[in-house]
mmCIF file of C-alpha atoms in Angstrom:
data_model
loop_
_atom_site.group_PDB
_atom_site.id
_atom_site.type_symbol
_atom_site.label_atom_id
_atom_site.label_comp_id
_atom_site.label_asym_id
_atom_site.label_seq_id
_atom_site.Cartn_x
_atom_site.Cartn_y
_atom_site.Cartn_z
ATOM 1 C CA UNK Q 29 -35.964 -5.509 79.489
ATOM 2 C CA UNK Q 30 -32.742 -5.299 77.796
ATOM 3 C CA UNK Q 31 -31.129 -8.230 75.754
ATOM 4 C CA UNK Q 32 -28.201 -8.847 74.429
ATOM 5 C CA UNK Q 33 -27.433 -11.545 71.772
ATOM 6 C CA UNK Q 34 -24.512 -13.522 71.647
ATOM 7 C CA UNK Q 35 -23.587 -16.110 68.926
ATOM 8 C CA UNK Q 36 -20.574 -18.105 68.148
ATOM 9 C CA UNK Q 37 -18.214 -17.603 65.025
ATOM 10 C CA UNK Q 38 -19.548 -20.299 62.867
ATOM 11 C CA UNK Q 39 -22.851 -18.442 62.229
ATOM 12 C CA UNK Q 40 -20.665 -16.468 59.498
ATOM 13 C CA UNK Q 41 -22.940 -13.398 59.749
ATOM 14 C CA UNK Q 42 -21.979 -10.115 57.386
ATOM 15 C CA UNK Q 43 -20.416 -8.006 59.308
ATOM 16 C CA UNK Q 44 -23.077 -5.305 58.373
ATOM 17 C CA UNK Q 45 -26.042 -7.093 60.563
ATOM 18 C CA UNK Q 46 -23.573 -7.893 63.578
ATOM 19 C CA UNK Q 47 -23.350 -4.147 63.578
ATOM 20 C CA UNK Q 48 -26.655 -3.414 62.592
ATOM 21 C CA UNK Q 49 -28.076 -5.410 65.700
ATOM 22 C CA UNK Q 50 -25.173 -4.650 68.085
ATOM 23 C CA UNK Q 51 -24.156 -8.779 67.776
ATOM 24 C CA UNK Q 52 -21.659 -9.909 70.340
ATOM 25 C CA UNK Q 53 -19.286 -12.635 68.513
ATOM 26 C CA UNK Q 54 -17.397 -15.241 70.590
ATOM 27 C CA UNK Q 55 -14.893 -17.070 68.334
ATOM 28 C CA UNK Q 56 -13.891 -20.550 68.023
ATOM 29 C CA UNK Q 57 -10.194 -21.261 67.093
ATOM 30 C CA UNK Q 58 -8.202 -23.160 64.138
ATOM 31 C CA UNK Q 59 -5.184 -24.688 65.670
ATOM 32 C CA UNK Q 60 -2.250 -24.907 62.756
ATOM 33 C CA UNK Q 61 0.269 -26.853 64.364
ATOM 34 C CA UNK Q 62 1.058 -25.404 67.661
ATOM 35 C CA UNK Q 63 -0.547 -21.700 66.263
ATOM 36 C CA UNK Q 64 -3.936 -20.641 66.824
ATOM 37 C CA UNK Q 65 -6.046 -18.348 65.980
ATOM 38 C CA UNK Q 66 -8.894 -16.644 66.669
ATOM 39 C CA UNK Q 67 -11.748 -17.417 63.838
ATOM 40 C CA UNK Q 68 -12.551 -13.945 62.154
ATOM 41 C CA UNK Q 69 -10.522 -12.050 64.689
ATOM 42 C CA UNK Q 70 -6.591 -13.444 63.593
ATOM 43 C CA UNK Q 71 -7.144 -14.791 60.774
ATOM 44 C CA UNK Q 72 -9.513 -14.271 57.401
ATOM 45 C CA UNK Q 73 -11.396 -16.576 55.843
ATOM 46 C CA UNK Q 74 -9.153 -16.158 52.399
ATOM 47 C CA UNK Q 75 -5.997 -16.621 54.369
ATOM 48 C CA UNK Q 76 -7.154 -19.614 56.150
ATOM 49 C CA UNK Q 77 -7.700 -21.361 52.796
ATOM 50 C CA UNK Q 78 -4.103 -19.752 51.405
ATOM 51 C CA UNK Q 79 -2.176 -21.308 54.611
ATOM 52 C CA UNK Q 80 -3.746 -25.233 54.421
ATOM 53 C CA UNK Q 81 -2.462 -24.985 50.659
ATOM 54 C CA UNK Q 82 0.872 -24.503 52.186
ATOM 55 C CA UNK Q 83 0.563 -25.952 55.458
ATOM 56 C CA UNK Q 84 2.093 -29.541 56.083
ATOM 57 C CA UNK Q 85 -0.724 -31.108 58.338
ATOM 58 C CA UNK Q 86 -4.426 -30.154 58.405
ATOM 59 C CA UNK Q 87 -5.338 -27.617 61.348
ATOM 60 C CA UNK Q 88 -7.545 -28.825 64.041
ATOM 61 C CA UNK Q 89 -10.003 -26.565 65.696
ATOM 62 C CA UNK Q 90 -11.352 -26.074 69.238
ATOM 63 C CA UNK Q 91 -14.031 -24.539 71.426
ATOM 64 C CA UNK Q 92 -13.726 -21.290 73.448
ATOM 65 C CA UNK Q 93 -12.769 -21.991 76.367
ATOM 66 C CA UNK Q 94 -15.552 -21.122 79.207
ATOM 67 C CA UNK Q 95 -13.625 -18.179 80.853
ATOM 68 C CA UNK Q 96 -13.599 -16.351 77.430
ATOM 69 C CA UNK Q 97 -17.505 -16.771 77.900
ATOM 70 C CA UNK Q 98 -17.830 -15.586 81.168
ATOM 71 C CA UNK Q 99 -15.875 -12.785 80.647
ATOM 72 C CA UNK Q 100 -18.175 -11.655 77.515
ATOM 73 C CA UNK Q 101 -21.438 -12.571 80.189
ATOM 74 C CA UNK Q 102 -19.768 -10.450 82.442
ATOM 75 C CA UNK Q 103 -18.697 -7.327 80.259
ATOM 76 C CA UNK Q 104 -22.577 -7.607 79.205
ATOM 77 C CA UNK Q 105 -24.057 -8.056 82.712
ATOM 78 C CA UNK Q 106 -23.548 -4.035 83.001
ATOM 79 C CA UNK Q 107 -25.326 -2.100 80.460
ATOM 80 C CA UNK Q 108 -28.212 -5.598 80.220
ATOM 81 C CA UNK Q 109 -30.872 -7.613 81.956
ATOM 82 C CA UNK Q 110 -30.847 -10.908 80.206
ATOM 83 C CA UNK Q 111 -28.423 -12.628 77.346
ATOM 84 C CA UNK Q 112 -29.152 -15.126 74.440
ATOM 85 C CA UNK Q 113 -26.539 -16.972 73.731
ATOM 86 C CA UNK Q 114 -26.883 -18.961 69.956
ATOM 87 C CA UNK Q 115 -24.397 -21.429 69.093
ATOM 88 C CA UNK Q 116 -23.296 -24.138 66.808
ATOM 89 C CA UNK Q 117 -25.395 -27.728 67.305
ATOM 90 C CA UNK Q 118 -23.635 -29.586 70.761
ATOM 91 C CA UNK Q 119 -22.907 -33.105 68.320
ATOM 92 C CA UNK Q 120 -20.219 -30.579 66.540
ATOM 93 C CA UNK Q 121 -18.789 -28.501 69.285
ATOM 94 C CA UNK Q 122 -18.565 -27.951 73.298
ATOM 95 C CA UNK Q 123 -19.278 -24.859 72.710
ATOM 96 C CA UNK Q 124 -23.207 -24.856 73.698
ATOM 97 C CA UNK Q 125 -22.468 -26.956 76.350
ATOM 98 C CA UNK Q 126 -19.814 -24.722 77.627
ATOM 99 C CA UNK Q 127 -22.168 -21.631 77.057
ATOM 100 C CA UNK Q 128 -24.318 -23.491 79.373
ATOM 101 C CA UNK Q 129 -21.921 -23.801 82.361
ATOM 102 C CA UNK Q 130 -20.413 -20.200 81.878
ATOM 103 C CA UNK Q 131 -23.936 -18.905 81.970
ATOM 104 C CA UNK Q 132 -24.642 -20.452 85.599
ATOM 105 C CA UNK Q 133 -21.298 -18.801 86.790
ATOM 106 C CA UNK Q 134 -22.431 -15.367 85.742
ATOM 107 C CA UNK Q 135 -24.003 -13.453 88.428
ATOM 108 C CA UNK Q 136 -26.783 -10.784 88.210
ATOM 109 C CA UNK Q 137 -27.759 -11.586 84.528
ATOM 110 C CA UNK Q 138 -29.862 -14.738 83.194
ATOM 111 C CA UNK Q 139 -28.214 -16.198 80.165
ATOM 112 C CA UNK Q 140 -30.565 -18.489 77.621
ATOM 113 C CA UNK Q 141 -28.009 -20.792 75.751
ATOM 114 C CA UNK Q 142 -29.277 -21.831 72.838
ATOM 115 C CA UNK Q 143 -28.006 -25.105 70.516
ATOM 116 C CA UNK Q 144 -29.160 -24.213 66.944
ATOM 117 C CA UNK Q 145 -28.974 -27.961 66.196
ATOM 118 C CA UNK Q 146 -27.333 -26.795 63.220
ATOM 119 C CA UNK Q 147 -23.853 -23.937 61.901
ATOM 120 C CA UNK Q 148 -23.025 -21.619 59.208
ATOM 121 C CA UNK Q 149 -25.636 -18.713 58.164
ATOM 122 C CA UNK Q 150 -28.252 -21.018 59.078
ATOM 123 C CA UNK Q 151 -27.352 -20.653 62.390
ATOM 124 C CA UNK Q 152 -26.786 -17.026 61.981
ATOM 125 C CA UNK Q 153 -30.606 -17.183 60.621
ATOM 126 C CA UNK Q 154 -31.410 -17.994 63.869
ATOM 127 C CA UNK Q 155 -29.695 -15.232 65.211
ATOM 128 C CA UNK Q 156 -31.230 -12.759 62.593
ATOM 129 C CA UNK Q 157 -34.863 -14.005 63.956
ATOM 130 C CA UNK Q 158 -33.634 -13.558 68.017
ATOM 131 C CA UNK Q 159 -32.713 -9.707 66.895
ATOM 132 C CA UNK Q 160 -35.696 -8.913 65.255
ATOM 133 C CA UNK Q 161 -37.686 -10.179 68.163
ATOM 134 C CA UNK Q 162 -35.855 -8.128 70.717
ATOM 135 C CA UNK Q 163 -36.289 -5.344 68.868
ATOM 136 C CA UNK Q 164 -40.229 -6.276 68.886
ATOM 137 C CA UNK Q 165 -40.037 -6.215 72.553
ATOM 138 C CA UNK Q 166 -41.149 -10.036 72.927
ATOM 139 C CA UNK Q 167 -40.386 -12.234 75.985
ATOM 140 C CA UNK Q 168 -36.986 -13.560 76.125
ATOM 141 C CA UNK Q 169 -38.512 -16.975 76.838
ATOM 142 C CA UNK Q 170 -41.266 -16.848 74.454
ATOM 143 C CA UNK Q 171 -37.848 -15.835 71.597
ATOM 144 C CA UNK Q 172 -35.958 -18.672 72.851
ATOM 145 C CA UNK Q 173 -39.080 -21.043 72.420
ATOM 146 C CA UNK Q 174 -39.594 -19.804 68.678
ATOM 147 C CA UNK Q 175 -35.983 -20.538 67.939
ATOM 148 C CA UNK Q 176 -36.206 -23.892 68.905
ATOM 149 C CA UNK Q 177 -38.674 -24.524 66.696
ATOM 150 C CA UNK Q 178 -37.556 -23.086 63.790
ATOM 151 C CA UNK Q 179 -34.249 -25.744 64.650
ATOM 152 C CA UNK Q 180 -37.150 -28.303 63.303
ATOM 153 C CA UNK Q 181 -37.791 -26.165 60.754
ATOM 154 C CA UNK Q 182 -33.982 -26.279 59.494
ATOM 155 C CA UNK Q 183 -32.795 -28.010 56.076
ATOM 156 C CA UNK Q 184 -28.790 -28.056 55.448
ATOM 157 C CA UNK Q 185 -27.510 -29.915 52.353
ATOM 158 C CA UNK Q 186 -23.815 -29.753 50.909
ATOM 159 C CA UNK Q 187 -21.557 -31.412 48.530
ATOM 160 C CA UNK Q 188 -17.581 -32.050 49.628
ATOM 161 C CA UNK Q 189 -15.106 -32.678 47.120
ATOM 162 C CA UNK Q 190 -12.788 -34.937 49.670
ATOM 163 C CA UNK Q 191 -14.159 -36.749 52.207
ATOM 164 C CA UNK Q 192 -10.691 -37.109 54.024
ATOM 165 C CA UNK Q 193 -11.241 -34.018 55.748
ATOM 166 C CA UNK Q 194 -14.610 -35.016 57.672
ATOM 167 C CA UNK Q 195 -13.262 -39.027 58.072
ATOM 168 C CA UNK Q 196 -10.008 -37.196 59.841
ATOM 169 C CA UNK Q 197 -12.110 -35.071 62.224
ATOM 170 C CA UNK Q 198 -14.395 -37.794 63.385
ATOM 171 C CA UNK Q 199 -17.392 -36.071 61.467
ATOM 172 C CA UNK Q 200 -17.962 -39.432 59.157
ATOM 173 C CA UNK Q 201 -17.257 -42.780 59.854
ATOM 174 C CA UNK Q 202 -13.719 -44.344 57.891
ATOM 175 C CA UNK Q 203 -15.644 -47.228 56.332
ATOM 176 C CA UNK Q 204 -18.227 -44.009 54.702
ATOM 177 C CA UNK Q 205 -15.068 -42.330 53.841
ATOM 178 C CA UNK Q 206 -13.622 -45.703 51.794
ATOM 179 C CA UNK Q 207 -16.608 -46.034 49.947
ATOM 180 C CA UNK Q 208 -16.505 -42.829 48.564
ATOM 181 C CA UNK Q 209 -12.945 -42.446 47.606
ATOM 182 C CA UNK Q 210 -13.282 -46.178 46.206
ATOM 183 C CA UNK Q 211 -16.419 -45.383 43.948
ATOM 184 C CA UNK Q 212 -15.046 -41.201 43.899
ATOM 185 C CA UNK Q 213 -18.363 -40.285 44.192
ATOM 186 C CA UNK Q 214 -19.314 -36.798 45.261
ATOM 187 C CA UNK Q 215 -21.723 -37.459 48.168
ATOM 188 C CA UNK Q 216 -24.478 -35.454 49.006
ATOM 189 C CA UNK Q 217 -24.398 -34.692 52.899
ATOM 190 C CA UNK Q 218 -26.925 -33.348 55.232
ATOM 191 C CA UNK Q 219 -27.255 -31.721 58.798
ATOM 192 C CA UNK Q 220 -30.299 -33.644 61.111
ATOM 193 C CA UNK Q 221 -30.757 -33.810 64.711
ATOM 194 C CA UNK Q 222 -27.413 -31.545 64.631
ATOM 195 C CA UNK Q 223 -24.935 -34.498 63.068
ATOM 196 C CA UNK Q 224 -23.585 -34.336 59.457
ATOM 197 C CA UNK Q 225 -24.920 -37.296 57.852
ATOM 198 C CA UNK Q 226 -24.673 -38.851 54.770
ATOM 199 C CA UNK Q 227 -27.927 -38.138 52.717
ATOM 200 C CA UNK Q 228 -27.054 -40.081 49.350
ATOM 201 C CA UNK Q 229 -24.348 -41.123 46.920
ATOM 202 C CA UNK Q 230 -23.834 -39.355 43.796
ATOM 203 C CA UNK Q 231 -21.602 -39.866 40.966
ATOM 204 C CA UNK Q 232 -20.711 -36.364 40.228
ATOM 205 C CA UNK Q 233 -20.453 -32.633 41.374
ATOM 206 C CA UNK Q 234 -23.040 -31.959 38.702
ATOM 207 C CA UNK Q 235 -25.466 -34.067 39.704
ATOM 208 C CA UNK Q 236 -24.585 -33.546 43.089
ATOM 209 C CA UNK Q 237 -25.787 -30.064 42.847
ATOM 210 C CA UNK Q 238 -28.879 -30.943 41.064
ATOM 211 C CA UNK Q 239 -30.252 -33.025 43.322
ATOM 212 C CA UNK Q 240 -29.728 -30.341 46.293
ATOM 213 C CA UNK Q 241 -31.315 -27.839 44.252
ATOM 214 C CA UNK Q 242 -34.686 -29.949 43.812
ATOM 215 C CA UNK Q 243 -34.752 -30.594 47.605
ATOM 216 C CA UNK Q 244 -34.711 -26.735 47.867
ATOM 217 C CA UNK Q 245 -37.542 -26.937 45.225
ATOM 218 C CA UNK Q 246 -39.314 -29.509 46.612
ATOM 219 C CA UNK Q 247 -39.735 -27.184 49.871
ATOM 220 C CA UNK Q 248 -39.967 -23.993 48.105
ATOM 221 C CA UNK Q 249 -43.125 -25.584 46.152
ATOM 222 C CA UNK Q 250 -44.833 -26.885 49.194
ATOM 223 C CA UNK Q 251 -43.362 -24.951 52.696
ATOM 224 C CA UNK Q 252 -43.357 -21.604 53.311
ATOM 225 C CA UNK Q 253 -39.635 -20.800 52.822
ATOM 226 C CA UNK Q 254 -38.270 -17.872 55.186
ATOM 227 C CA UNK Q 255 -34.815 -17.420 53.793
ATOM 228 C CA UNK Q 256 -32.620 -19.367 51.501
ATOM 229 C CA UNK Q 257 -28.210 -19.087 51.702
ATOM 230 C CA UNK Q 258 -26.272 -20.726 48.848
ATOM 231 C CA UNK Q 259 -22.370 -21.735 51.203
ATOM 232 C CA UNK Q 260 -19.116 -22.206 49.981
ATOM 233 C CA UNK Q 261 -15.865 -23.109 50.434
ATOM 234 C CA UNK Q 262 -13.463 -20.704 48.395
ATOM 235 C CA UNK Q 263 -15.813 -21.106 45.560
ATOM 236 C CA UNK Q 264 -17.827 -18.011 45.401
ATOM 237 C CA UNK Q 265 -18.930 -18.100 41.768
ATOM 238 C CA UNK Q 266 -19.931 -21.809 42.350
ATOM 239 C CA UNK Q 267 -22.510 -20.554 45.218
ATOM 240 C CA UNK Q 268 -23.253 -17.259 43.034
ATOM 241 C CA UNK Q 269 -24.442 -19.933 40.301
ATOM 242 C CA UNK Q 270 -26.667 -21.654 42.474
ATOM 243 C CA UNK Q 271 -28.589 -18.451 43.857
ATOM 244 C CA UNK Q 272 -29.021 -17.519 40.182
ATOM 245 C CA UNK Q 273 -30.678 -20.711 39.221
ATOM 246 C CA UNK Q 274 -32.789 -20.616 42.372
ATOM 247 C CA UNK Q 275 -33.849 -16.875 41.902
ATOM 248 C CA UNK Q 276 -34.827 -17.529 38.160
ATOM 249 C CA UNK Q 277 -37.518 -20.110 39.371
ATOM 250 C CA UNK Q 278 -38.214 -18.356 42.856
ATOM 251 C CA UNK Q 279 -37.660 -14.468 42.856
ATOM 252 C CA UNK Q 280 -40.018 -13.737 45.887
ATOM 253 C CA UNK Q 281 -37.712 -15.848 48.145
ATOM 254 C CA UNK Q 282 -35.083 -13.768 49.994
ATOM 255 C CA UNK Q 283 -31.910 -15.408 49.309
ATOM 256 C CA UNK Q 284 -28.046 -14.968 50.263
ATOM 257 C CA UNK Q 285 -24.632 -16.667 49.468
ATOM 258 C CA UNK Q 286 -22.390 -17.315 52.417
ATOM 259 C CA UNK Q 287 -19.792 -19.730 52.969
ATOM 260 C CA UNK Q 288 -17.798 -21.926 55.237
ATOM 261 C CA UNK Q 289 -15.146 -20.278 57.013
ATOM 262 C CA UNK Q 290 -12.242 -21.532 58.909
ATOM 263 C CA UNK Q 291 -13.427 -23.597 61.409
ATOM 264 C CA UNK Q 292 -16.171 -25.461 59.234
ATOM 265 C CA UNK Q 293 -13.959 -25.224 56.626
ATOM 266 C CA UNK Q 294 -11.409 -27.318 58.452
ATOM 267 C CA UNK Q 295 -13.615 -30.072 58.587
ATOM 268 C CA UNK Q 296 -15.225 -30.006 55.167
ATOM 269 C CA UNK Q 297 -12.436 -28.873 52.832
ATOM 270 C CA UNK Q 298 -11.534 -26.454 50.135
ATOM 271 C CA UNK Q 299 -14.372 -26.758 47.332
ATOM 272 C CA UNK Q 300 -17.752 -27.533 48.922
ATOM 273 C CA UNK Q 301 -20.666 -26.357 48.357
ATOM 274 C CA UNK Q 302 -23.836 -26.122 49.296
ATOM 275 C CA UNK Q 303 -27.552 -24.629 50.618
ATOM 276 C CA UNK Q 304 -29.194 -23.991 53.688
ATOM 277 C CA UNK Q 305 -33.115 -22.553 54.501
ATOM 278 C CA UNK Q 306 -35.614 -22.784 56.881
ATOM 279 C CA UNK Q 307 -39.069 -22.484 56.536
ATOM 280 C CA UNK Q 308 -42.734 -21.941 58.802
ATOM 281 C CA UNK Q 309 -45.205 -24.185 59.490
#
């Protein structure tokens, strides 16, 4: 049987392993004013971050719509037999949900939708595992039971330096927002059962940081840690920083930096940081 593998553009995978396992990307959109644009297709991760410097209002940001999904179903119905479709967790998008219903209006192909409970690289770790196991030959139902476990298996942590920017997009409650500007603490923020929550209050970036890396350590010292990305937002040689510090303690673990592009960055803001790994029971 021949699969194909589709995941949404808040995975952020390098563009080498889209190509290298033939990837097909369906983008979600950043809405400046009444402009939008394709994520990774119209605009670039450095421009987005250039224009909201210079842009009056915030963006927004939206799902694909499903006709852009049926299409891609479609366009892949021809050359294969079944389609796995991995996308960011349903609490932050539509976009699993309308992977679902574009799915059941494709015709002579069986599409698997997916909600990785979760976004950014870690999501595209999922994806990373579905190719491998295609490439293994393993059943397409046996893959899509593996990935939901590893979902349970999935740690996000992160550090924002405004809060504003989750409070505006409904992502964190306004009274969670006032505490934090009143105290200006730099809160330490988590991804479970697919919903950015608060994880705990901390008085500074440094500290911030600190704590995420002993959570990583925590797990790396007692879980069997698969992979390990270190995700920014415009701030490169802050997530270059963390690898290093990670690596020193833990070189046998195979980490990455990645970051937050557009569409989570939209919702985050300019300056976050933070790290993302899974791990087998």
């Amino acid at each position: 049987m021949k699969v194909a593998l589709v995941t949404d553009s808040t995975s952020y995978l390098p563009k080498k392993m889209i190509n290298k396992y033939n990837i097909s990307i369906i983008p979600l959109n950043v809405v400046f004013e009444n402009e939008s644009y394709r994520e990774g297709f119209d605009i670039t991760t450095t421009e987005f971050y250039e224009k909201v410097k210079v842009e009056k209002k915030l963006p927004t940001t939206s799902q694909p719509s499903i006709g852009e999904l049926v299409n891609l179903y479609e366009k892949l119905s021809k050359e294969y037999d079944a389609i796995i479709s991995i996308h960011i967790s349903q609490t932050l998008s539509g976009t699993y949900e309308a992977s679902k219903v574009a799915g059941k209006m494709v015709e002579n192909i069986e599409v698997y939708s997916v909600d990785s409970r979760i976004t950014t690289i870690a999501q595209g770790f999922l994806v990373m595992e579905a190719a491998k196991m295609i490439q293994e030959g393993i059943a397409v139902e046996k893959i899509v039971t593996q990935l939901n476990n590893y979902t349970k298996n999935m740690r996000a942590y992160f550090m924002v330096d405004d809060l504003s920017h989750l409070q505006r997009g409904g992502r964190l409650s306004g009274a969670q927002k006032l505490v934090g500007s009143l105290l200006k603490i730099k809160p330490v923020l988590h991804i479970k059962d697919g919903m950015i929550l608060p994880f705990e209050k901390i008085r500074s970036k440094k500290k911030a940081l600190t704590r995420i890396l002993s959570l990583l350590e925590k797990d790396a010292m007692n879980k069997s840690i698969k992979k390990v990305a270190f995700i920014h937002a415009n701030n490169e040689a802050g997530a270059i920083e963390l690898q290093k510090l990670f690596q020193d303690k833990y070189p046998n673990i195979e980490t990455y930096t990645s970051y937050f592009g557009p569409v989570i960055g939209t919702h985050i803001g300019e300056g976050s940081l933070g790290a993302t790994w899974y791990f087998e029971e």
